[in-house]
């Protein structure tokens, strides 16, 4: 993962794709969001979604999963090049979590992250604050998911 | 679950409590958010969180789980009283998802939902739009989680 100094507003990165199977949709829903349209194909078809739809929290969690995997991949690549690796801090929150279109069983969602703003952290010297739009697009090219994420990113040489 | 006409701005409801065990925190993190401070006690202690911390998506998903369980409970109670039961629609999105304080292993979070606004849906006749603040408070009384949720709620007699 990169240091604050290496980031630029407008940088965009594809972070990976994920196919939501009916089985995964139902399994997540049974544990965390057992609404009828997330649990049963027929109920999904009868709902506003028009099909068995993934819980929005499932979509957000999968986006997080791919972000973390992408970060680890970037870290491994940097280490392989002999570069110092930045370890990002936790996120204080997300804004504007939007489920724009349903994610239905069989849909493949490709997630991307684009840097919207960068600023200094006043509370944590040595850290900067990144704001990024993480989004998901389905196999038809339709935007289905979007969230503004905020993260603490260490500055080079801060020991972060 | 109630109909749009039965809802009032300012209504607040406790929707349930959940204790986040180390095992649950690690299991969710391994699947969806495998960052070091969500996977390992010692790494958590060394991080800004100060302990093994639940993924924010885990906290949000548990809030969803309790909201759904509370809705089903309300529906069962209404049916037992012989009343008509409203079936709420999906949520188009959440705003201002905030992880205010870490949720650490062993913390018990009590979630509540308060109605912030109610308005007509212009796109879907027969439905109203509810905005609610869902929040989580730990056993010390500290607010740890907050999100503004939007939901479609059927009007009485709309067949929703």
Coordinates of C-alpha atoms in Angstrom, one line a residue:
Chain A
X1 CA 0.0 0.0 0.0
X2 CA 1.2 3.5 -0.8
X3 CA 2.2 6.4 1.3
X4 CA 0.2 9.6 1.5
X5 CA 2.8 11.4 -0.6
X6 CA 2.3 8.9 -3.4
X7 CA -1.4 9.5 -3.8
X8 CA -3.0 11.9 -6.2
X9 CA -6.6 13.2 -6.5
X10 CA -8.2 11.5 -9.5
X11 CA -6.2 8.3 -9.3
X12 CA -8.5 5.3 -10.1
X13 CA -7.8 1.7 -9.6
X14 CA -9.8 -1.4 -10.4
X15 CA -9.7 -3.5 -7.3
X16 CA -11.3 -6.8 -8.4
X17 CA -14.4 -8.6 -9.5
X18 CA -16.8 -10.9 -7.6
X19 CA -19.7 -13.1 -8.8
X20 CA -22.5 -13.3 -6.3
X21 CA -23.9 -16.8 -6.4
X22 CA -27.4 -17.6 -5.1
X23 CA -25.8 -19.7 -2.4
X24 CA -23.6 -16.9 -1.1
X25 CA -26.5 -14.4 -1.2
X26 CA -28.7 -16.7 0.9
X27 CA -25.9 -17.6 3.3
X28 CA -25.0 -14.0 4.1
X29 CA -28.7 -13.1 4.3
X30 CA -29.5 -15.9 6.7
X31 CA -26.8 -14.7 9.0
X32 CA -27.2 -10.9 8.8
X33 CA -30.2 -9.8 6.7
X34 CA -32.9 -12.5 6.6
X35 CA -35.4 -10.5 4.5
X36 CA -37.5 -12.6 2.1
X37 CA -36.1 -11.1 -1.1
X38 CA -32.5 -12.0 0.0
X39 CA -33.4 -15.6 0.9
X40 CA -35.6 -17.0 -1.8
X41 CA -35.6 -16.7 -5.6
X42 CA -39.4 -16.6 -5.9
X43 CA -39.8 -13.9 -3.2
X44 CA -37.0 -12.0 -4.9
X45 CA -38.8 -12.1 -8.2
X46 CA -42.0 -10.8 -6.6
X47 CA -40.2 -7.9 -4.9
X48 CA -39.1 -4.5 -6.2
X49 CA -35.7 -6.1 -6.9
X50 CA -37.1 -8.5 -9.5
X51 CA -34.8 -11.4 -8.5
X52 CA -32.9 -12.9 -5.7
X53 CA -30.9 -9.9 -4.5
X54 CA -27.8 -9.7 -2.3
X55 CA -28.1 -7.8 0.9
X56 CA -26.6 -4.3 0.6
X57 CA -24.3 -5.2 3.5
X58 CA -23.1 -8.2 1.6
X59 CA -22.2 -6.0 -1.4
X60 CA -20.4 -3.5 0.9
X61 CA -18.6 -6.4 2.7
X62 CA -17.4 -7.9 -0.6
X63 CA -16.2 -4.5 -1.7
X64 CA -14.2 -4.3 1.6
X65 CA -12.9 -7.8 1.0
X66 CA -11.6 -6.8 -2.4
X67 CA -10.1 -3.6 -1.2
X68 CA -8.1 -5.4 1.5
X69 CA -7.0 -8.1 -1.0
X70 CA -5.9 -5.4 -3.4
X71 CA -4.0 -3.6 -0.6
X72 CA -2.2 -6.8 0.3
X73 CA -1.3 -7.4 -3.3
X74 CA 0.1 -3.9 -3.7
X75 CA 2.1 -4.4 -0.5
X76 CA 3.6 -7.7 -1.7
X77 CA 4.5 -6.1 -5.0
X78 CA 6.2 -3.1 -3.2
X79 CA 8.1 -5.5 -1.0
X80 CA 9.2 -7.6 -4.0
X81 CA 10.6 -4.3 -5.4
X82 CA 12.4 -3.7 -2.2
X83 CA 10.3 -0.7 -1.4
X84 CA 9.0 0.4 2.0
X85 CA 5.3 -0.5 2.6
X86 CA 2.8 1.8 4.1
X87 CA 0.3 0.3 6.6
X88 CA -2.9 2.2 6.4
X89 CA -4.9 3.0 9.5
X90 CA -8.6 2.3 10.1
X91 CA -11.5 4.2 8.5
X92 CA -13.4 6.6 10.7
X93 CA -16.5 6.2 8.5
X94 CA -18.1 6.0 5.1
X95 CA -20.5 8.5 3.6
X96 CA -23.2 8.2 1.0
X97 CA -23.5 4.5 0.9
X98 CA -25.7 3.9 -2.1
X99 CA -27.3 0.7 -3.5
X100 CA -28.2 2.1 -6.9
X101 CA -29.4 -1.1 -8.5
X102 CA -30.0 -4.6 -7.2
X103 CA -27.1 -7.1 -7.3
X104 CA -28.9 -10.3 -8.4
X105 CA -27.8 -13.9 -8.2
X106 CA -25.2 -14.6 -11.0
X107 CA -24.2 -10.9 -11.3
X108 CA -20.5 -10.2 -11.5
X109 CA -19.6 -6.9 -9.9
X110 CA -16.3 -5.1 -10.7
X111 CA -15.2 -2.7 -8.0
X112 CA -13.0 0.3 -8.5
X113 CA -11.7 3.0 -6.2
X114 CA -11.0 6.6 -7.1
X115 CA -9.3 9.2 -5.0
X116 CA -11.5 12.3 -4.4
X117 CA -9.6 14.3 -1.9
X118 CA -6.4 14.3 0.2
X119 CA -5.8 16.4 3.3
X120 CA -3.6 16.5 6.4
X121 CA -4.8 15.0 9.7
X122 CA -4.8 17.7 12.4
X123 CA -5.4 15.1 15.1
X124 CA -2.8 12.6 14.0
X125 CA 0.6 14.0 13.0
X126 CA 2.3 11.8 10.5
X127 CA -1.0 10.8 8.9
X128 CA -3.0 12.1 6.0
X129 CA -6.7 11.6 5.3
X130 CA -7.8 10.1 2.0
X131 CA -11.3 10.3 0.7
X132 CA -12.2 7.8 -2.1
X133 CA -15.2 6.8 -4.0
X134 CA -15.5 3.0 -4.1
X135 CA -17.9 1.8 -6.7
X136 CA -19.3 -1.4 -8.1
X137 CA -20.4 -1.9 -11.8
X138 CA -22.2 -5.0 -13.0
X139 CA -21.5 -7.1 -16.1
X140 CA -23.9 -4.8 -18.1
X141 CA -21.8 -1.8 -17.2
X142 CA -24.4 -0.4 -14.8
X143 CA -23.3 1.3 -11.6
X144 CA -24.8 -0.7 -8.7
X145 CA -23.0 0.4 -5.6
X146 CA -21.1 3.5 -4.5
X147 CA -19.7 4.6 -1.2
X148 CA -17.4 7.5 -0.1
X149 CA -14.7 6.0 2.1
X150 CA -12.3 7.9 4.4
X151 CA -9.0 6.4 5.5
X152 CA -5.9 7.4 7.5
X153 CA -2.8 7.0 5.4
X154 CA 0.7 7.3 6.9
X155 CA 3.2 9.8 5.5
X156 CA 6.6 8.5 4.4
X157 CA 9.1 8.2 7.3
X158 CA 6.4 8.6 9.9
X159 CA 6.9 5.1 11.1
X160 CA 3.2 4.4 10.2
Chain B
X1 CA -44.0 -3.9 10.8
X2 CA -46.0 -0.8 10.8
X3 CA -47.6 1.2 7.9
X4 CA -46.4 4.6 6.9
X5 CA -49.5 6.2 8.5
X6 CA -48.5 4.7 11.9
X7 CA -45.0 6.2 12.0
X8 CA -44.1 9.5 13.6
X9 CA -40.9 11.6 13.5
X10 CA -39.1 11.2 16.8
X11 CA -40.3 7.7 17.5
X12 CA -37.4 5.7 18.9
X13 CA -37.1 2.0 19.5
X14 CA -34.5 -0.2 21.0
X15 CA -34.0 -3.0 18.5
X16 CA -31.7 -5.4 20.4
X17 CA -28.2 -6.1 21.8
X18 CA -25.3 -8.1 20.5
X19 CA -22.1 -9.2 22.2
X20 CA -19.2 -9.3 19.7
X21 CA -17.0 -12.3 20.7
X22 CA -13.3 -12.5 19.5
X23 CA -14.3 -15.6 17.5
X24 CA -17.1 -13.9 15.7
X25 CA -14.9 -10.8 15.0
X26 CA -12.2 -13.0 13.5
X27 CA -14.6 -15.1 11.5
X28 CA -16.2 -12.1 9.8
X29 CA -12.9 -10.5 9.2
X30 CA -11.3 -13.6 7.7
X31 CA -14.2 -13.6 5.2
X32 CA -14.7 -9.9 4.4
X33 CA -12.1 -7.6 6.0
X34 CA -8.9 -9.5 6.8
X35 CA -7.0 -6.5 8.2
X36 CA -4.5 -7.3 11.0
X37 CA -6.4 -5.4 13.7
X38 CA -9.6 -7.4 13.0
X39 CA -7.8 -10.8 13.0
X40 CA -5.4 -10.9 15.9
X41 CA -5.6 -9.6 19.5
X42 CA -2.0 -8.5 19.7
X43 CA -2.2 -6.6 16.3
X44 CA -5.4 -5.0 17.5
X45 CA -3.7 -3.8 20.7
X46 CA -0.8 -2.3 18.7
X47 CA -3.3 -0.5 16.4
X48 CA -5.2 2.8 16.8
X49 CA -8.1 0.6 18.0
X50 CA -6.3 -0.6 21.1
X51 CA -7.7 -4.1 20.9
X52 CA -9.2 -6.7 18.7
X53 CA -11.8 -4.7 16.8
X54 CA -14.8 -5.7 14.8
X55 CA -14.9 -4.8 11.1
X56 CA -17.2 -1.8 10.6
X57 CA -19.0 -3.9 8.0
X58 CA -19.6 -6.5 10.7
X59 CA -21.1 -3.9 13.0
X60 CA -23.3 -2.6 10.3
X61 CA -24.4 -6.2 9.3
X62 CA -25.2 -7.0 12.9
X63 CA -27.3 -3.8 13.2
X64 CA -29.2 -5.0 10.0
X65 CA -29.6 -8.5 11.6
X66 CA -31.2 -7.0 14.7
X67 CA -33.4 -4.6 12.6
X68 CA -34.8 -7.5 10.6
X69 CA -35.3 -9.6 13.7
X70 CA -37.1 -6.7 15.4
X71 CA -39.3 -6.2 12.3
X72 CA -40.3 -9.9 12.3
X73 CA -41.1 -9.7 16.0
X74 CA -43.3 -6.6 15.4
X75 CA -45.0 -8.4 12.6
X76 CA -45.7 -11.5 14.7
X77 CA -47.1 -9.4 17.5
X78 CA -49.3 -7.5 15.0
X79 CA -50.6 -10.8 13.5
X80 CA -51.2 -12.1 17.0
X81 CA -53.4 -9.1 17.6
X82 CA -55.2 -9.8 14.3
X83 CA -53.8 -6.6 12.7
X84 CA -52.7 -6.3 9.1
X85 CA -49.0 -6.4 8.7
X86 CA -47.0 -4.0 6.5
X87 CA -44.2 -5.5 4.4
X88 CA -41.4 -2.9 4.1
X89 CA -39.6 -2.5 0.8
X90 CA -35.9 -2.4 0.2
X91 CA -33.6 0.5 1.2
X92 CA -32.2 2.6 -1.6
X93 CA -29.2 3.5 0.5
X94 CA -27.7 4.7 3.8
X95 CA -26.0 7.9 4.6
X96 CA -23.4 9.0 7.1
X97 CA -22.2 5.6 8.1
X98 CA -20.0 6.4 11.1
X99 CA -17.8 4.1 13.2
X100 CA -17.4 6.5 16.1
X101 CA -15.5 4.3 18.5
X102 CA -14.1 0.8 18.0
X103 CA -16.2 -2.2 18.9
X104 CA -13.8 -4.5 20.7
X105 CA -14.0 -8.2 21.5
X106 CA -16.4 -8.7 24.5
X107 CA -18.3 -5.4 23.9
X108 CA -22.1 -5.6 24.0
X109 CA -23.7 -3.1 21.6
X110 CA -27.3 -2.0 22.0
X111 CA -28.9 -0.8 18.8
X112 CA -31.7 1.7 18.5
X113 CA -33.6 3.3 15.6
X114 CA -35.1 6.8 15.7
X115 CA -37.4 8.2 12.9
X116 CA -35.9 11.4 11.5
X117 CA -38.2 12.2 8.6
X118 CA -41.2 10.9 6.7
X119 CA -42.1 11.9 3.2
X120 CA -44.2 10.7 0.2
X121 CA -42.6 8.7 -2.6
X122 CA -43.1 10.5 -5.8
X123 CA -41.8 7.5 -7.9
X124 CA -43.8 4.8 -6.1
X125 CA -47.4 5.7 -5.3
X126 CA -48.7 3.8 -2.3
X127 CA -45.3 4.1 -0.6
X128 CA -43.7 6.5 1.8
X129 CA -40.1 7.1 2.5
X130 CA -38.7 6.9 6.0
X131 CA -35.4 8.2 7.2
X132 CA -34.1 6.8 10.5
X133 CA -31.0 7.1 12.5
X134 CA -29.8 3.6 13.5
X135 CA -27.2 3.8 16.3
X136 CA -25.2 1.5 18.5
X137 CA -24.1 2.2 22.1
X138 CA -21.7 0.1 24.0
X139 CA -21.9 -1.2 27.6
X140 CA -20.3 2.0 28.9
X141 CA -23.0 4.1 27.3
X142 CA -20.7 5.3 24.5
X143 CA -22.1 5.9 21.0
X144 CA -20.0 3.6 18.7
X145 CA -22.0 3.4 15.5
X146 CA -24.5 5.5 13.6
X147 CA -26.0 5.4 10.1
X148 CA -28.9 7.2 8.5
X149 CA -31.1 4.6 6.8
X150 CA -33.7 5.2 4.2
X151 CA -36.6 2.7 3.6
X152 CA -39.7 2.4 1.5
X153 CA -42.8 1.9 3.8
X154 CA -46.2 0.9 2.4
X155 CA -49.3 3.0 3.0
X156 CA -52.3 1.3 4.6
X157 CA -54.5 -0.3 2.0
X158 CA -51.9 0.0 -0.8
X159 CA -51.5 -3.8 -1.0
X160 CA -47.8 -3.3 -0.1

